[in-house]
CSV table of C-alpha atoms in Angstrom, one decimal:
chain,number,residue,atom,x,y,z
A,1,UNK,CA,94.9,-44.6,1.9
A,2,UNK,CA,97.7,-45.7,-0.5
A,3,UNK,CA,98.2,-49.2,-2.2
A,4,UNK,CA,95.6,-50.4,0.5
A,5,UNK,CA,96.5,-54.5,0.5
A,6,UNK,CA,100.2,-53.6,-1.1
A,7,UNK,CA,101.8,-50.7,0.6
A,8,UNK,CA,98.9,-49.8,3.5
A,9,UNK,CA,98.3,-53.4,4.9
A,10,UNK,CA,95.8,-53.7,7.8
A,11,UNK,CA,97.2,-54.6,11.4
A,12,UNK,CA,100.9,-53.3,10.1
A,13,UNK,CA,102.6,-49.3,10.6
A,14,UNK,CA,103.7,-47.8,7.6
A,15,UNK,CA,104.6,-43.8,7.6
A,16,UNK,CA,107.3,-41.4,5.8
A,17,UNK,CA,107.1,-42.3,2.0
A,18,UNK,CA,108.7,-40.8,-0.8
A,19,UNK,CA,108.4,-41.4,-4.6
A,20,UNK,CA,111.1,-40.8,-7.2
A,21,UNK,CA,111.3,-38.6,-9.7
A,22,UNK,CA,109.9,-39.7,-12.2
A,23,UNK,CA,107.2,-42.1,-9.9
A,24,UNK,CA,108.6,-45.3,-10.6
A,25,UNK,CA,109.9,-45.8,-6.8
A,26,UNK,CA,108.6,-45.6,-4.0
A,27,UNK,CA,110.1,-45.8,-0.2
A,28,UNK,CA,108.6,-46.0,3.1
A,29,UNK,CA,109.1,-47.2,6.8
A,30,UNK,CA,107.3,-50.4,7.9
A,31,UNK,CA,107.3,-51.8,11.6
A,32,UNK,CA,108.7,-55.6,11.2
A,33,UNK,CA,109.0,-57.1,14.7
A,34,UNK,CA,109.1,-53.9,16.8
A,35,UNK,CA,111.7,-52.4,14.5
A,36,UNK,CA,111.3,-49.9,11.8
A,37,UNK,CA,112.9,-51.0,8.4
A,38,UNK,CA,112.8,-49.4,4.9
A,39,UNK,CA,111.0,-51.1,2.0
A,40,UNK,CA,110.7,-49.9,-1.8
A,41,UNK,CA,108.1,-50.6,-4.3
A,42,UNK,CA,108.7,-50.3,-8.2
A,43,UNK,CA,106.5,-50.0,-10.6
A,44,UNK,CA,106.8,-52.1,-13.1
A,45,UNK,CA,105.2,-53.3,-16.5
A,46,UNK,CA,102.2,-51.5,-15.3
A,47,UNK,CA,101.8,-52.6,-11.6
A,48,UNK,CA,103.6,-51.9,-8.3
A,49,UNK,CA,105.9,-54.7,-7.3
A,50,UNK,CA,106.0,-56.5,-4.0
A,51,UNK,CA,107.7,-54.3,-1.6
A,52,UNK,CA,111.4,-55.6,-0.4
A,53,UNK,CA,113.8,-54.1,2.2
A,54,UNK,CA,116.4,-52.1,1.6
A,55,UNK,CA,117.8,-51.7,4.7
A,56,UNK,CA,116.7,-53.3,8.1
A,57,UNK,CA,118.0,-54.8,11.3
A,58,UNK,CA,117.3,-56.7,14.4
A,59,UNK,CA,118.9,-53.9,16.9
A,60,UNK,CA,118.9,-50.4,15.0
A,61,UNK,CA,116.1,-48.5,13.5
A,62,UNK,CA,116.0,-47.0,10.0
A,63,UNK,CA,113.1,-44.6,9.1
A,64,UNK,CA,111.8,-41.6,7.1
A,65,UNK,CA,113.8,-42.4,3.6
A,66,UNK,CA,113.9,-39.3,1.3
A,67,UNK,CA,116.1,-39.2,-1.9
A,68,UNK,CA,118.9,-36.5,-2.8
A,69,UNK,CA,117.6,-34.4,-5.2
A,70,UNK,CA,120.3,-36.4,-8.2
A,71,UNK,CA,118.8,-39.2,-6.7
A,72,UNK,CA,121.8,-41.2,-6.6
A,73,UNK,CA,121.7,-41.4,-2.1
A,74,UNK,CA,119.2,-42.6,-0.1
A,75,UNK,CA,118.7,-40.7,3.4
A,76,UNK,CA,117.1,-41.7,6.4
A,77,UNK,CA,117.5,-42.0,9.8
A,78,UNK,CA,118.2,-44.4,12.4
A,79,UNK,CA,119.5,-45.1,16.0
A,80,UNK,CA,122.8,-47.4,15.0
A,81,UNK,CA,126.2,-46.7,16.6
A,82,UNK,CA,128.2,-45.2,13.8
A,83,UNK,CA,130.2,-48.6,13.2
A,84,UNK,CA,127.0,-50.6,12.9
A,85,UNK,CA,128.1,-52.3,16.2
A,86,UNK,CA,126.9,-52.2,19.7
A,87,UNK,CA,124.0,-50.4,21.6
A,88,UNK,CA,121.6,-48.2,19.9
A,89,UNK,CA,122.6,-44.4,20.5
A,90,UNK,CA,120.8,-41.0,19.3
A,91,UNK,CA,119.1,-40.7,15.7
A,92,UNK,CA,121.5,-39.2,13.2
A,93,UNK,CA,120.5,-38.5,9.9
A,94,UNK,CA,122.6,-41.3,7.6
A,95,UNK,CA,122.5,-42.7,3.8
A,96,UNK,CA,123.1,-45.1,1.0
A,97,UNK,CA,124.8,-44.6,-2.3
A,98,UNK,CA,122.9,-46.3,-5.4
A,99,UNK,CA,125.4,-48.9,-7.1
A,100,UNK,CA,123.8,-49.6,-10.6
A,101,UNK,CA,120.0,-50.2,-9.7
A,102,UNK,CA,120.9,-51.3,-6.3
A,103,UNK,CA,121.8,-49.7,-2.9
A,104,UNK,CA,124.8,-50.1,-0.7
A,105,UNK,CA,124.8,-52.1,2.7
A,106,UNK,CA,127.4,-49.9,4.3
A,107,UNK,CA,125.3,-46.9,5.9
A,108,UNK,CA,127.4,-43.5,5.5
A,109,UNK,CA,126.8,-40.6,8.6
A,110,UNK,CA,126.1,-37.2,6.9
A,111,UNK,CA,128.5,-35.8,9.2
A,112,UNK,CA,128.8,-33.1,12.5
A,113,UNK,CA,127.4,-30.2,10.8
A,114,UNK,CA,124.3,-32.2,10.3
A,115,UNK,CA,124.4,-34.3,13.5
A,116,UNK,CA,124.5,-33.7,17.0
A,117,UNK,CA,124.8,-35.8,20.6
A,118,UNK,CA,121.0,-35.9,20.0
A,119,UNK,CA,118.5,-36.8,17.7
A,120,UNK,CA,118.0,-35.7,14.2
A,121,UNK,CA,114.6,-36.5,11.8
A,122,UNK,CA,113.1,-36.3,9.2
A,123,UNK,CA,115.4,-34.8,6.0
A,124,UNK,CA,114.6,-33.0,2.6
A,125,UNK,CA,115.9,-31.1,-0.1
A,126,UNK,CA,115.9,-27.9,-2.3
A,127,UNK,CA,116.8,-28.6,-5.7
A,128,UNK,CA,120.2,-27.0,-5.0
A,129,UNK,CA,120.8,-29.8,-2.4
A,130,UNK,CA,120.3,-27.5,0.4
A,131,UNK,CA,118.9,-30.5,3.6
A,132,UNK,CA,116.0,-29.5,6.0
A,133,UNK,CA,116.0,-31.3,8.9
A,134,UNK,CA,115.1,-31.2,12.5
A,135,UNK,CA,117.2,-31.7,15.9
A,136,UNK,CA,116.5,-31.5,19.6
A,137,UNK,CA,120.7,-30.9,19.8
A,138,UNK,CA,121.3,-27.6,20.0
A,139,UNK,CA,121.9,-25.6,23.5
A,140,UNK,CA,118.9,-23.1,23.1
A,141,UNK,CA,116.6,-25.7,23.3
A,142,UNK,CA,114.7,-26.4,27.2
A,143,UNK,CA,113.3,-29.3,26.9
A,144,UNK,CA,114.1,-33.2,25.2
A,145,UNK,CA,110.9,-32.5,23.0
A,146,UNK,CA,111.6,-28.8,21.7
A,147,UNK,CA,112.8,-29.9,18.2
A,148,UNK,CA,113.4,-27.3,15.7
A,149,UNK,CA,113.8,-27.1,12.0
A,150,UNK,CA,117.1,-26.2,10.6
A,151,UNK,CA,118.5,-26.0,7.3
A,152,UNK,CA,122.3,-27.0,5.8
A,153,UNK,CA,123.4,-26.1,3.0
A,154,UNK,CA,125.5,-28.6,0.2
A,155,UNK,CA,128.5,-26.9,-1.2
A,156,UNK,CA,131.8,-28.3,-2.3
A,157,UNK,CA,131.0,-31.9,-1.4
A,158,UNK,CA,130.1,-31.6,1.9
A,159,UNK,CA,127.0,-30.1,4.3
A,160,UNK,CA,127.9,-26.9,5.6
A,161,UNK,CA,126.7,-25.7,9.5
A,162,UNK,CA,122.8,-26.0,9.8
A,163,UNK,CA,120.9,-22.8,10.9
A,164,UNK,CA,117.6,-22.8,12.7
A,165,UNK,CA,114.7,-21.4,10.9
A,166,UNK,CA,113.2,-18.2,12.6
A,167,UNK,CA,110.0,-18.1,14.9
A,168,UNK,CA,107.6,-17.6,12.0
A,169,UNK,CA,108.2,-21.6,12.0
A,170,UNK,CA,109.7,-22.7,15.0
A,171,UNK,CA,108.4,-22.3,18.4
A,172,UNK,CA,109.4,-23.8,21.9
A,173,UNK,CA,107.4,-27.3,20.7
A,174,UNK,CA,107.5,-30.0,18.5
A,175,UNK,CA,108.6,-29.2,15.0
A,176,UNK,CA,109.6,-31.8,12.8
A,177,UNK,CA,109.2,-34.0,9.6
A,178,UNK,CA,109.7,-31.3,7.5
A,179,UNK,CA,109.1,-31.2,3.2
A,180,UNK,CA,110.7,-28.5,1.2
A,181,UNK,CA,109.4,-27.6,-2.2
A,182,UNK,CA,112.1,-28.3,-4.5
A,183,UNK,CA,112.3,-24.8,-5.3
A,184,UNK,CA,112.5,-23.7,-1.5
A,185,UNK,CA,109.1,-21.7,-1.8
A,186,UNK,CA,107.1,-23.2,0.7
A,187,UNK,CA,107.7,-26.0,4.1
A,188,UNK,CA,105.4,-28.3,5.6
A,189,UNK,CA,106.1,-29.8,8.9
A,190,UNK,CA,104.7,-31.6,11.9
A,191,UNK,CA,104.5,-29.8,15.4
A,192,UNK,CA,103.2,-30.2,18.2
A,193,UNK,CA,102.1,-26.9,19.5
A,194,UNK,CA,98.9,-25.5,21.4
A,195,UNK,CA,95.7,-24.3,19.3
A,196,UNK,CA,96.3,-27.8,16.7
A,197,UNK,CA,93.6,-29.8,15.7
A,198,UNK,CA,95.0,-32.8,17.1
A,199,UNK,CA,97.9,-34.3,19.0
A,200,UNK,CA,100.5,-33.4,16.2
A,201,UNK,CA,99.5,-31.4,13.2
A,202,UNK,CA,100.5,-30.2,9.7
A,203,UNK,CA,101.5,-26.6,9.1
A,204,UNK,CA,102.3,-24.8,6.1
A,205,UNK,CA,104.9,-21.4,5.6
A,206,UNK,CA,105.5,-19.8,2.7
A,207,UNK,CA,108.3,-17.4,1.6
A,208,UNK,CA,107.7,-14.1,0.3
A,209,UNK,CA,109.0,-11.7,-1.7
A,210,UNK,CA,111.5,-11.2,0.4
A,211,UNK,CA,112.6,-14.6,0.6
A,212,UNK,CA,111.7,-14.2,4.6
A,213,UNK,CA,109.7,-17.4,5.7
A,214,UNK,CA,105.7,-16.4,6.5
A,215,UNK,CA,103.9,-17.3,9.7
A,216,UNK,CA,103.1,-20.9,9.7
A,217,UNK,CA,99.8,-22.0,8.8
A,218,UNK,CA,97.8,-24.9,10.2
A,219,UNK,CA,96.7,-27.0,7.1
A,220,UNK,CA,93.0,-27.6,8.6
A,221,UNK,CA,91.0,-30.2,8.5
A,222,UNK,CA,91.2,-31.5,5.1
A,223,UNK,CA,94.1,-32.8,6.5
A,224,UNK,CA,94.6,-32.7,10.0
A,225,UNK,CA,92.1,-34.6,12.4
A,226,UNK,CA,92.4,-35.1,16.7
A,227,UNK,CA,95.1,-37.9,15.9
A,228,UNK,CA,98.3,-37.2,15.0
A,229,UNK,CA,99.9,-36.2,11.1
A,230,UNK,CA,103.2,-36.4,9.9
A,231,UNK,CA,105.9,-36.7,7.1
A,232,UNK,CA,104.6,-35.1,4.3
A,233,UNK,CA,105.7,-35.5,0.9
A,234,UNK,CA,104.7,-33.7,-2.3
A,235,UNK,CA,105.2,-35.5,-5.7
A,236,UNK,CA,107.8,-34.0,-7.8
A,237,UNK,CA,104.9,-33.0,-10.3
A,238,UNK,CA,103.4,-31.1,-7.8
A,239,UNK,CA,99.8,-33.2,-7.6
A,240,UNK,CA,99.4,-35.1,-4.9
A,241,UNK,CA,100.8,-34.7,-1.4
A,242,UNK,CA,101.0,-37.6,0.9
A,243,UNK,CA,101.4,-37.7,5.0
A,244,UNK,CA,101.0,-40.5,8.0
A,245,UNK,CA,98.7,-41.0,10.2
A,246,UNK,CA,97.5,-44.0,12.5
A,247,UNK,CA,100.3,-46.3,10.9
A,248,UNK,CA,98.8,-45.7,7.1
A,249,UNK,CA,100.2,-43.6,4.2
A,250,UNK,CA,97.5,-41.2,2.9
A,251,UNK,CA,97.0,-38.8,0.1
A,252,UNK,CA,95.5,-36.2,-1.4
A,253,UNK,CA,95.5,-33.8,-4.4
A,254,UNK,CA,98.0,-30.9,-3.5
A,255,UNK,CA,95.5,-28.0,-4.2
A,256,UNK,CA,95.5,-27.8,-0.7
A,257,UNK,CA,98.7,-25.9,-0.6
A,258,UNK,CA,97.3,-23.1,-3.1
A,259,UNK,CA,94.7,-22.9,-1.2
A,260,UNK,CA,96.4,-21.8,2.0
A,261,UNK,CA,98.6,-18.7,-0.3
């Protein structure tokens, strides 16, 4: 568990972290009065600070935070109506622009070729800026819970139409909360599907020489248990890789991930 008594308190749900760069931050969703809000920790003259919101509301939710790969936006998602006014509506994937060593209050959509009448989750990024995400929006998709992983492209300014990643990853379940590696060798993800461990596991693809996406792996049970896992994150070092589970961050060393080539 990580930051047990700073980050992981007990009776409280925290999931979807993400560190910085260079380690110094570090982002997370926390439940405050039924509603998710974002909260960042620094660390500072050798200890983590006290965690403060960055964004949060009484009527919208804002979860799974991951920064652009400049580092200079903060994504996430969450249920507002795009003037911040008004009922709750589907998630789309939003952000925040960093002014000096702060981040703006205005929340900025990423757009249509990101997001749809439905729900999008759970975002990261190659080093190129190209976004993986996940949506339930799309018309080949049966049921409310079939969510897919997709991938958009970042070229002149703007996110270009997402396509769906083939079979080899998706399948007609749950498939979400995906990581990239920054060099766009390798996914991990959530889904949902039969022959898991649990309610909601971690898989694992890899590309290969081709630059074709392998057939997904489950992670086993160094990770996964009968519960459920979810958003994971690997340190931009490539050393530890942290997921959720049960309403507390975890972590691990990321040999893991070799281990599964």
């Amino acid at each position: 568990m990580f930051a047990l008594d700073l980050i992981s308190l007990k009776d409280r749900y925290e999931y979807g972290s993400v560190f910085s760069k260079d380690g110094k931050e570090f982002y997370y969703a926390v439940i405050v009065n039924g509603k998710p809000q974002i909260q960042c920790s620094r660390y500072d003259n050798n200890s983590w600070t006290s965690p403060k919101t960055v964004i949060g509301s009484a009527d919208y939710e804002y979860n799974d935070p991951f920064l652009s790969p400049d580092e200079q936006r903060l994504y996430f998602i969450s249920d507002q109506n795009k003037d911040g006014k008004g009922e709750k509506k589907d998630f789309d994937i939003w952000y925040l622009e960093r002014e000096n060593d702060m981040w703006s209050q205005t929340p900025i959509n990423a757009g249509p070729n990101i997001n749809t009448e439905k729900n999008e989750y759970y975002m990261s990024f190659t080093q190129t800026g190209m976004m993986y995400f996940s949506s339930n929006g799309y018309a080949d998709q049966t049921t409310g819970n079939n969510y897919d992983i997709r991938s958009s492209p970042f070229l002149e300014g703007g996110f270009k139409p997402s396509v769906k990643l083939t079979n080899a990853v998706n399948s007609e379940h749950y498939e979400a909360d995906v990581f990239v590696a920054p060099d766009e060798q390798y996914i991990i993800f959530c889904s949902e599907r039969p022959g898991g461990l649990g309610k909601g596991d971690l898989y694992i693809s890899f590309k290969n020489i081709e630059g074709k996406w392998e057939k997904a792996k489950n992670m086993g049970n160094v990770i996964n248990t009968e519960g459920y896992e979810f958003c994971p994150f690997v340190t931009s070092d490539g050393n530890h890789l942290f997921f959720s589970r049960d309403g507390d961050i975890y972590w691990l060393q990321a040999e893991v991930i070799n281990s599964l080539r």
